[in-house]
Short mmCIF file of C-alpha atoms in Angstrom, two decimals:
data_model
loop_
_atom_site.label_atom_id
_atom_site.label_comp_id
_atom_site.label_asym_id
_atom_site.label_seq_id
_atom_site.Cartn_x
_atom_site.Cartn_y
_atom_site.Cartn_z
CA MET A 1 -13.99 -55.09 13.89
CA VAL A 2 -10.55 -53.84 12.81
CA THR A 3 -8.10 -56.49 12.63
CA ARG A 4 -4.84 -56.13 14.56
CA THR A 5 -2.89 -56.44 11.42
CA ALA A 6 -4.70 -53.39 10.34
CA VAL A 7 -4.01 -51.44 13.54
CA ALA A 8 -0.49 -52.03 13.27
CA ALA A 9 -0.49 -50.95 9.65
CA LEU A 10 -2.25 -47.65 10.25
CA ALA A 11 -0.05 -46.97 13.28
CA THR A 12 3.06 -47.55 10.98
CA CYS A 13 1.85 -45.39 8.31
CA ALA A 14 1.18 -42.77 11.28
CA ALA A 15 4.63 -42.99 12.54
CA LEU A 16 6.39 -43.13 8.71
CA LEU A 17 3.96 -40.65 6.88
CA ALA A 18 6.06 -37.52 7.41
CA ALA A 19 9.38 -39.36 6.66
CA THR A 20 8.54 -41.42 3.82
CA GLY A 21 5.04 -40.35 2.02
CA CYS A 22 3.21 -43.63 3.09
CA SER A 23 -0.19 -42.99 1.35
CA SER A 24 -3.15 -41.63 3.13
CA SER A 25 -5.16 -43.87 1.02
CA PHE A 26 -4.04 -46.98 3.11
CA GLY A 27 -6.74 -49.86 2.49
CA SER A 28 -8.72 -47.87 -0.12
CA ASP A 29 -8.43 -46.72 -3.58
CA LYS A 30 -11.83 -44.82 -3.39
CA GLU A 31 -12.20 -41.05 -4.04
CA PRO A 32 -14.00 -39.57 -0.90
CA GLU A 33 -17.47 -38.98 -1.43
CA GLN A 34 -18.03 -34.98 -1.68
CA ASP A 35 -20.43 -33.09 0.64
CA LYS A 36 -22.88 -31.24 -1.97
CA ALA A 37 -24.69 -29.34 1.06
CA GLY A 38 -25.12 -25.42 0.67
CA LYS A 39 -23.23 -24.95 4.09
CA GLN A 40 -20.62 -26.92 5.12
CA ASN A 41 -18.52 -27.34 8.27
CA LEU A 42 -14.72 -27.02 7.86
CA THR A 43 -11.90 -27.63 10.34
CA VAL A 44 -8.49 -25.99 10.12
CA LEU A 45 -5.30 -27.09 11.80
CA ILE A 46 -2.37 -24.61 12.03
CA ALA A 47 0.99 -24.42 13.80
CA THR A 48 1.39 -21.07 15.49
CA SER A 49 3.98 -18.43 16.11
CA GLY A 50 2.07 -17.33 19.06
CA ASP A 51 -1.47 -15.65 20.34
CA ALA A 52 -1.15 -12.88 17.67
CA GLU A 53 -1.07 -15.57 14.68
CA THR A 54 -3.63 -17.77 16.31
CA GLN A 55 -6.12 -15.02 16.90
CA ALA A 56 -5.34 -13.46 13.29
CA VAL A 57 -6.26 -16.97 11.60
CA LYS A 58 -9.59 -17.22 13.65
CA ALA A 59 -10.63 -13.71 12.94
CA ALA A 60 -9.88 -14.37 9.22
CA THR A 61 -11.73 -17.41 9.13
CA ALA A 62 -14.54 -16.16 11.30
CA ALA A 63 -14.89 -13.40 8.61
CA TYR A 64 -15.07 -16.09 5.62
CA ALA A 65 -17.72 -17.88 7.69
CA LYS A 66 -19.86 -14.61 7.89
CA ARG A 67 -19.23 -14.25 4.11
CA SER A 68 -19.84 -17.63 2.84
CA GLY A 69 -22.20 -19.17 5.53
CA ASN A 70 -19.80 -22.02 5.87
CA THR A 71 -18.50 -22.78 9.51
CA VAL A 72 -14.85 -22.86 10.37
CA THR A 73 -12.89 -24.44 13.40
CA VAL A 74 -9.55 -23.41 14.11
CA GLU A 75 -7.48 -26.26 16.00
CA VAL A 76 -3.71 -25.29 16.92
CA ALA A 77 -1.43 -28.32 16.74
CA LYS A 78 0.80 -29.34 19.62
CA ASP A 79 3.08 -31.49 17.11
CA MET A 80 1.81 -30.65 13.73
CA ASN A 81 3.90 -33.33 11.73
CA GLN A 82 2.53 -36.09 14.33
CA GLN A 83 -1.08 -34.90 13.94
CA LEU A 84 -1.15 -34.76 10.30
CA ALA A 85 0.40 -38.26 9.93
CA GLN A 86 -1.97 -39.79 12.29
CA SER A 87 -4.96 -37.96 10.88
CA PHE A 88 -4.13 -39.10 7.27
CA ALA A 89 -3.45 -42.48 8.23
CA GLY A 90 -6.57 -42.75 10.15
CA HIS A 91 -8.33 -41.02 7.21
CA LYS A 92 -9.96 -37.96 9.45
CA PRO A 93 -7.72 -35.11 8.22
CA PRO A 94 -8.37 -31.79 8.69
CA ASP A 95 -9.87 -30.13 5.92
CA VAL A 96 -7.23 -27.27 5.31
CA PHE A 97 -4.01 -26.87 7.28
CA TYR A 98 -0.23 -25.59 7.39
CA VAL A 99 2.00 -27.69 5.23
CA ASN A 100 5.84 -26.79 6.01
CA SER A 101 8.32 -26.85 2.91
CA ASP A 102 10.36 -29.62 4.30
CA GLN A 103 7.44 -32.04 4.73
CA PHE A 104 5.35 -31.12 1.72
CA ALA A 105 7.08 -33.67 -0.91
CA ASN A 106 6.41 -36.45 1.64
CA TYR A 107 2.74 -35.39 2.05
CA ALA A 108 2.43 -35.18 -1.79
CA LYS A 109 4.15 -38.31 -2.61
CA GLY A 110 1.71 -39.83 -0.38
CA GLY A 111 -1.02 -38.73 -1.70
CA SER A 112 -2.33 -36.99 1.21
CA LEU A 113 -2.79 -33.52 -0.36
CA TYR A 114 -5.33 -32.43 -2.85
CA ALA A 115 -3.68 -30.58 -6.05
CA TYR A 116 -5.74 -27.59 -6.19
CA GLY A 117 -3.34 -25.37 -8.23
CA ASP A 118 -5.03 -25.53 -11.31
CA ARG A 119 -8.28 -24.00 -10.02
CA ILE A 120 -6.23 -20.54 -8.89
CA SER A 121 -6.74 -18.37 -11.87
CA ASP A 122 -4.19 -15.86 -10.77
CA ALA A 123 -1.38 -18.34 -9.35
CA ASP A 124 1.09 -16.42 -11.07
CA ASP A 125 0.86 -13.49 -8.67
CA PHE A 126 3.01 -15.80 -6.65
CA SER A 127 6.75 -15.94 -7.45
CA GLU A 128 8.34 -18.80 -9.47
CA GLN A 129 10.22 -19.81 -6.70
CA LEU A 130 7.35 -19.91 -4.20
CA ARG A 131 5.33 -22.11 -6.76
CA ALA A 132 8.24 -24.44 -7.57
CA SER A 133 8.40 -25.09 -3.63
CA PHE A 134 4.74 -26.43 -3.68
CA SER A 135 4.58 -28.12 -7.07
CA TYR A 136 5.00 -31.88 -7.17
CA ASN A 137 5.16 -33.70 -10.72
CA GLY A 138 4.75 -30.34 -12.43
CA LYS A 139 1.62 -29.60 -10.62
CA LEU A 140 1.28 -26.55 -8.18
CA VAL A 141 -0.33 -28.52 -5.29
CA CYS A 142 -0.75 -25.70 -2.74
CA LEU A 143 -0.50 -21.85 -2.28
CA PRO A 144 2.12 -20.62 -0.07
CA LYS A 145 0.75 -18.79 2.69
CA ASP A 146 3.56 -16.19 3.25
CA THR A 147 7.06 -15.86 2.65
CA SER A 148 10.36 -15.20 4.66
CA THR A 149 14.09 -14.56 3.83
CA LEU A 150 17.11 -14.08 5.78
CA GLY A 151 19.04 -10.71 6.70
CA LEU A 152 21.71 -9.50 8.48
CA ALA A 153 20.26 -8.15 12.00
CA ILE A 154 22.42 -5.43 13.67
CA ASN A 155 22.03 -4.46 17.12
CA THR A 156 22.51 -0.59 16.45
CA ASP A 157 23.45 0.43 19.99
CA LEU A 158 26.43 -2.07 20.16
CA TRP A 159 27.28 -1.04 16.55
CA LYS A 160 27.70 2.75 17.53
CA LYS A 161 29.31 1.77 20.82
CA ALA A 162 32.06 0.01 18.52
CA GLY A 163 32.73 3.50 16.83
CA LEU A 164 30.74 2.02 13.60
CA THR A 165 28.13 3.68 11.36
CA GLU A 166 25.68 2.62 8.76
CA LYS A 167 28.20 3.24 5.99
CA ASP A 168 30.08 0.04 8.01
CA TYR A 169 27.31 -2.21 7.22
CA PRO A 170 29.31 -5.37 5.55
CA LYS A 171 28.89 -5.76 2.07
CA SER A 172 31.28 -8.50 1.60
CA TRP A 173 32.72 -11.55 3.50
CA GLU A 174 35.80 -9.63 3.87
CA GLU A 175 33.94 -6.70 5.61
CA LEU A 176 31.77 -9.18 7.61
CA LYS A 177 34.87 -10.72 9.21
CA THR A 178 36.36 -7.24 10.07
CA VAL A 179 33.46 -5.82 11.78
CA ALA A 180 32.52 -9.03 13.33
CA ASP A 181 36.27 -8.95 14.90
CA LYS A 182 35.88 -5.45 15.98
CA LEU A 183 32.49 -6.29 17.81
CA THR A 184 33.63 -9.07 19.58
CA GLY A 185 34.69 -8.68 23.28
CA ASN A 186 33.31 -7.71 26.93
CA GLY A 187 30.85 -10.36 26.57
CA VAL A 188 29.64 -9.58 23.07
CA THR A 189 30.31 -11.93 19.96
CA GLY A 190 30.51 -10.08 16.58
CA LEU A 191 27.97 -12.76 14.80
CA VAL A 192 25.82 -15.38 16.49
CA THR A 193 23.29 -17.69 14.55
CA SER A 194 21.71 -20.99 14.72
CA ASP A 195 24.04 -24.13 14.05
CA GLU A 196 21.78 -25.30 11.11
CA TYR A 197 21.85 -25.26 7.39
CA GLN A 198 18.59 -22.97 7.41
CA ARG A 199 21.17 -19.98 8.55
CA LEU A 200 24.81 -21.37 7.62
CA GLY A 201 23.48 -22.41 4.08
CA VAL A 202 23.54 -18.76 2.78
CA PHE A 203 27.39 -18.81 3.00
CA MET A 204 27.06 -21.70 0.54
CA LYS A 205 24.69 -19.92 -1.70
CA GLN A 206 26.89 -16.99 -1.76
CA ALA A 207 30.04 -18.96 -2.62
CA GLY A 208 27.91 -20.24 -5.91
CA GLY A 209 27.07 -23.62 -4.47
CA TRP A 210 24.06 -25.44 -2.99
CA LEU A 211 22.63 -28.52 -2.12
CA THR A 212 21.15 -30.03 -5.36
CA ASP A 213 20.68 -28.64 -9.11
CA ALA A 214 17.75 -26.47 -9.98
CA ASP A 215 15.35 -29.62 -10.75
CA GLN A 216 16.25 -31.32 -7.60
CA LYS A 217 17.47 -34.31 -9.68
CA LYS A 218 21.04 -34.37 -8.81
CA MET A 219 22.83 -33.75 -5.61
CA THR A 220 25.68 -30.96 -5.64
CA ALA A 221 26.71 -30.91 -2.28
CA ASP A 222 30.12 -32.07 -2.55
CA SER A 223 31.42 -28.99 -4.52
CA PRO A 224 34.26 -26.63 -4.13
CA GLU A 225 31.81 -23.71 -3.75
CA ASN A 226 30.17 -25.30 -0.97
CA ALA A 227 33.27 -26.13 0.83
CA LYS A 228 34.60 -22.40 0.44
CA GLY A 229 31.13 -21.48 1.90
CA LEU A 230 31.52 -23.61 5.03
CA ALA A 231 35.24 -23.13 5.34
CA PHE A 232 34.54 -19.42 5.76
CA VAL A 233 32.12 -19.95 8.30
CA GLN A 234 34.60 -22.35 10.09
CA SER A 235 37.42 -19.35 9.83
CA LEU A 236 34.84 -16.98 11.82
CA LEU A 237 34.21 -19.63 14.40
CA LYS A 238 37.89 -20.38 14.96
CA SER A 239 38.56 -16.73 15.29
CA GLY A 240 35.89 -16.43 17.95
CA SER A 241 34.22 -13.56 16.22
CA MET A 242 31.17 -15.93 15.42
CA LYS A 243 29.34 -18.39 17.84
CA PHE A 244 26.59 -20.62 17.60
CA ALA A 245 23.47 -19.52 19.88
CA LYS A 246 23.80 -22.10 22.19
CA GLN A 247 27.41 -21.35 23.02
CA VAL A 248 26.32 -18.18 24.27
CA ASP A 249 23.67 -19.57 26.48
CA THR A 250 20.77 -18.77 23.99
CA SER A 251 18.23 -20.79 22.06
CA TRP A 252 18.33 -18.46 18.85
CA GLY A 253 19.84 -15.61 17.15
CA GLY A 254 17.07 -13.18 17.96
CA GLU A 255 17.43 -13.95 21.88
CA ALA A 256 21.36 -13.46 21.48
CA LEU A 257 20.57 -10.17 19.65
CA GLY A 258 18.12 -9.07 22.15
CA LYS A 259 20.16 -10.00 25.34
CA GLY A 260 23.18 -8.17 23.87
CA LYS A 261 25.39 -11.29 23.67
CA ALA A 262 25.36 -10.87 19.87
CA ALA A 263 26.05 -7.42 17.86
CA MET A 264 24.96 -9.22 14.57
CA THR A 265 22.80 -12.39 13.56
CA ILE A 266 21.18 -13.96 10.73
CA GLU A 267 17.42 -14.38 10.75
CA GLY A 268 14.38 -13.85 8.86
CA ASN A 269 11.39 -11.41 9.37
CA TRP A 270 9.85 -13.17 12.19
CA LEU A 271 12.55 -11.50 14.31
CA ASP A 272 10.54 -8.33 14.13
CA GLY A 273 7.62 -9.96 16.00
CA GLY A 274 10.13 -11.91 18.42
CA MET A 275 11.91 -8.52 19.28
CA LYS A 276 8.68 -6.71 19.76
CA LEU A 277 7.48 -9.12 22.13
CA ASP A 278 10.61 -9.90 24.12
CA TYR A 279 12.86 -7.02 23.66
CA PRO A 280 10.90 -4.18 22.74
CA ASP A 281 13.68 -1.61 23.93
CA VAL A 282 16.55 -3.24 21.96
CA LYS A 283 17.21 -0.89 18.75
CA TYR A 284 18.05 -3.00 15.57
CA ALA A 285 18.39 -2.72 11.79
CA ILE A 286 18.15 -5.16 9.19
CA ALA A 287 20.86 -5.08 6.15
CA PRO A 288 21.29 -7.18 3.37
CA LEU A 289 23.36 -10.34 3.66
CA PRO A 290 27.05 -9.76 2.75
CA GLN A 291 27.72 -10.95 -0.65
CA GLY A 292 30.14 -13.88 -1.15
CA PRO A 293 32.54 -14.92 -4.10
CA ALA A 294 29.50 -15.56 -6.40
CA GLY A 295 27.41 -12.58 -5.13
CA LYS A 296 24.30 -12.20 -2.96
CA GLY A 297 22.62 -15.08 -1.54
CA THR A 298 19.79 -15.82 1.00
CA LEU A 299 17.34 -18.48 1.86
CA ALA A 300 13.25 -18.40 1.47
CA PHE A 301 10.90 -20.16 3.67
CA SER A 302 7.38 -20.67 3.29
CA ASN A 303 4.46 -22.71 4.25
CA CYS A 304 1.36 -23.74 2.14
CA TRP A 305 -2.13 -23.87 2.73
CA GLY A 306 -2.94 -27.64 2.13
CA VAL A 307 -6.53 -29.42 1.46
CA ALA A 308 -6.88 -32.80 2.38
CA ALA A 309 -6.91 -35.33 -0.23
CA ASP A 310 -9.46 -37.26 2.14
CA SER A 311 -11.40 -34.22 2.76
CA ALA A 312 -15.39 -34.24 1.90
CA HIS A 313 -15.30 -30.48 1.36
CA ARG A 314 -12.52 -29.82 -0.95
CA ALA A 315 -14.34 -26.94 -3.04
CA ALA A 316 -15.00 -25.18 0.24
CA GLY A 317 -11.61 -25.76 1.44
CA VAL A 318 -10.32 -24.28 -1.67
CA ASP A 319 -12.59 -21.51 -1.30
CA LEU A 320 -11.39 -20.93 2.01
CA VAL A 321 -7.64 -21.02 0.87
CA LYS A 322 -8.64 -18.31 -1.75
CA TYR A 323 -9.90 -16.17 0.85
CA LEU A 324 -7.09 -16.42 3.32
CA THR A 325 -4.62 -15.76 0.16
CA SER A 326 -6.19 -12.78 -1.15
CA ALA A 327 -3.99 -9.62 -1.04
CA LYS A 328 -6.05 -7.93 1.54
CA GLN A 329 -5.96 -11.07 3.95
CA GLN A 330 -2.30 -11.64 3.41
CA LEU A 331 -1.82 -7.78 4.40
CA ALA A 332 -3.97 -8.30 7.24
CA PHE A 333 -1.82 -11.13 8.48
CA ALA A 334 1.41 -9.11 7.81
CA ASP A 335 0.00 -6.22 10.18
CA ALA A 336 -0.99 -9.00 12.82
CA PHE A 337 2.00 -11.04 13.23
CA GLY A 338 4.92 -9.96 10.92
CA VAL A 339 4.98 -12.23 8.07
CA MET A 340 5.59 -11.19 4.74
CA PRO A 341 2.97 -11.53 1.97
CA SER A 342 3.47 -14.55 -0.70
CA ARG A 343 1.65 -12.78 -3.39
CA THR A 344 3.86 -10.31 -5.42
CA SER A 345 1.21 -7.71 -5.64
CA ALA A 346 0.66 -7.70 -2.00
CA LEU A 347 4.38 -7.63 -1.03
CA GLU A 348 4.79 -4.49 -3.02
CA THR A 349 2.28 -2.69 -0.67
CA TYR A 350 4.26 -4.39 2.37
CA ALA A 351 7.31 -3.17 1.34
CA GLU A 352 5.79 0.49 1.25
CA LYS A 353 4.43 0.21 4.50
CA GLN A 354 7.48 -1.33 5.98
CA PRO A 355 10.52 0.22 4.91
CA ALA A 356 12.45 -1.22 7.54
CA ALA A 357 11.94 -4.63 6.20
CA LYS A 358 13.51 -3.85 2.94
CA ALA A 359 16.49 -6.06 3.14
CA TRP A 360 14.15 -8.97 3.73
CA VAL A 361 11.65 -7.81 0.92
CA ASP A 362 14.37 -7.18 -1.68
CA GLY A 363 15.92 -10.62 -0.70
CA ASN A 364 12.82 -12.57 -2.55
CA ALA A 365 14.47 -11.42 -6.03
CA TYR A 366 17.39 -13.74 -5.53
CA ALA A 367 16.43 -16.21 -2.63
CA GLN A 368 17.05 -19.90 -3.05
CA GLY A 369 13.87 -22.10 -1.94
CA PRO A 370 14.45 -25.29 -0.07
CA VAL A 371 14.76 -28.71 -1.19
CA THR A 372 11.36 -30.61 -1.40
CA ILE A 373 12.05 -34.09 -2.04
CA ALA A 374 10.34 -36.93 -0.47
CA GLY A 375 12.50 -38.24 2.65
CA PHE A 376 14.88 -35.24 2.46
CA ASP A 377 14.11 -34.22 5.73
CA LYS A 378 15.83 -36.91 7.31
CA VAL A 379 18.90 -35.88 5.21
CA LEU A 380 18.75 -32.22 6.36
CA SER A 381 18.46 -33.33 9.82
CA GLN A 382 21.76 -35.31 9.94
CA PHE A 383 23.40 -32.28 8.03
CA ASN A 384 22.40 -30.23 10.74
CA THR A 385 23.79 -32.53 13.38
CA ASP A 386 27.08 -32.59 11.48
CA LEU A 387 27.12 -28.85 11.25
CA GLN A 388 27.18 -28.69 14.92
CA SER A 389 30.82 -29.61 15.01
CA LEU A 390 31.85 -27.27 12.11
CA ARG A 391 34.34 -25.39 14.18
CA THR A 392 36.74 -28.57 14.12
CA ALA A 393 35.39 -30.89 11.58
CA ASP A 394 36.24 -30.95 8.09
CA PRO A 395 33.76 -29.16 5.93
CA LYS A 396 34.53 -31.55 3.02
CA LYS A 397 33.67 -34.63 5.17
CA ILE A 398 30.41 -33.16 6.19
CA LEU A 399 29.58 -32.16 2.47
CA ALA A 400 30.54 -35.79 1.21
CA ASP A 401 28.14 -37.47 4.00
CA LEU A 402 25.67 -35.13 2.74
CA GLN A 403 26.26 -35.89 -0.86
CA ARG A 404 25.94 -39.60 -0.06
CA ASN A 405 22.76 -39.18 1.57
CA GLY A 406 21.13 -36.98 -0.35
CA GLU A 407 21.79 -39.33 -3.61
CA GLN A 408 20.08 -42.21 -1.71
CA ALA A 409 17.20 -39.89 -0.73
CA ILE A 410 16.71 -38.82 -4.53
CA VAL A 411 16.66 -42.35 -5.64
CA LYS A 412 13.79 -43.19 -3.12
CA GLY A 413 12.02 -39.80 -3.46
CA ASN A 414 11.68 -39.54 -7.22
#
């Protein structure tokens, strides 16, 4: 019989795992006994963007099952972080699963992930930036399943209506301000984007700043460069040529673009699938984000294919991941639901097939990866809350608070 204390401890671990890296090995230091059977039963947990992604993953795992003789069951998570935390705490995790970059360090620190990077002979086909995003204590833990960057999406009909041409696509902050002003009016806002660092952070990067140093050992948030980036955004917000998505009664930049409430937005390549599904008649183009005082800047996003440390099917799980991250399969996923391959070789093929995505593809060469420090997701959540009031708040105060909160997280997370 499980004691009440043990139950409480497990519940606490489930609640805190995503935020603190609570160990999945609670109550046991033993390595899980590995299944030696020739045919094994694997479970895969995914957080899906829609039916297209779900069906693509199921088709891929079915093809793998036919080839390998293993069986694979794909489940779609309703709340990925909660379900993973509970499964880790209860020692019954899925064998293979999506891991978001903002939770990766929490899971890695907690011992929930099986580090299989040293079993991937061609790991260098994934960019250094992507490998760094999913490395912990110097080890590549899991392979990135795809990649995304941000670009400037432009409603071409509204652009032409304002008397602008492709030559007017903004290449600098000054040009962005000029065209945003010109496009604003009659129910249209020049630039609409989300009120979060995952979009506004591009301006910090373009100004020469970022949240941490390259090694993620030191906070660099409270800097003149970051202040300059946020001050520029604030100037656009005050002029009215830029608004946050919720200010125009939309949930994200793609909806604002599709409904004609935004002439421009800052979004990643997932925009393509959303526009095709919800606004198939809206014409748009993707341009590189305008350069700031320090040059080009965009952000990179990815998930990785995690294999559970508590899995009894580690070898089979890694074998499945190898299949799912092959160049052929990544290109199939790209065709099915719009993601960009994380393999450099496959990305080159994707670029040839998708010339309209050139700005997103090119962004991989200079994109800033996410902060992957255990517990830092809470810091970023507070930063996003503070950014909601950027129009009237003091950017330096917002960054000072981020600096303080981040320094505390680094002490605890490293």
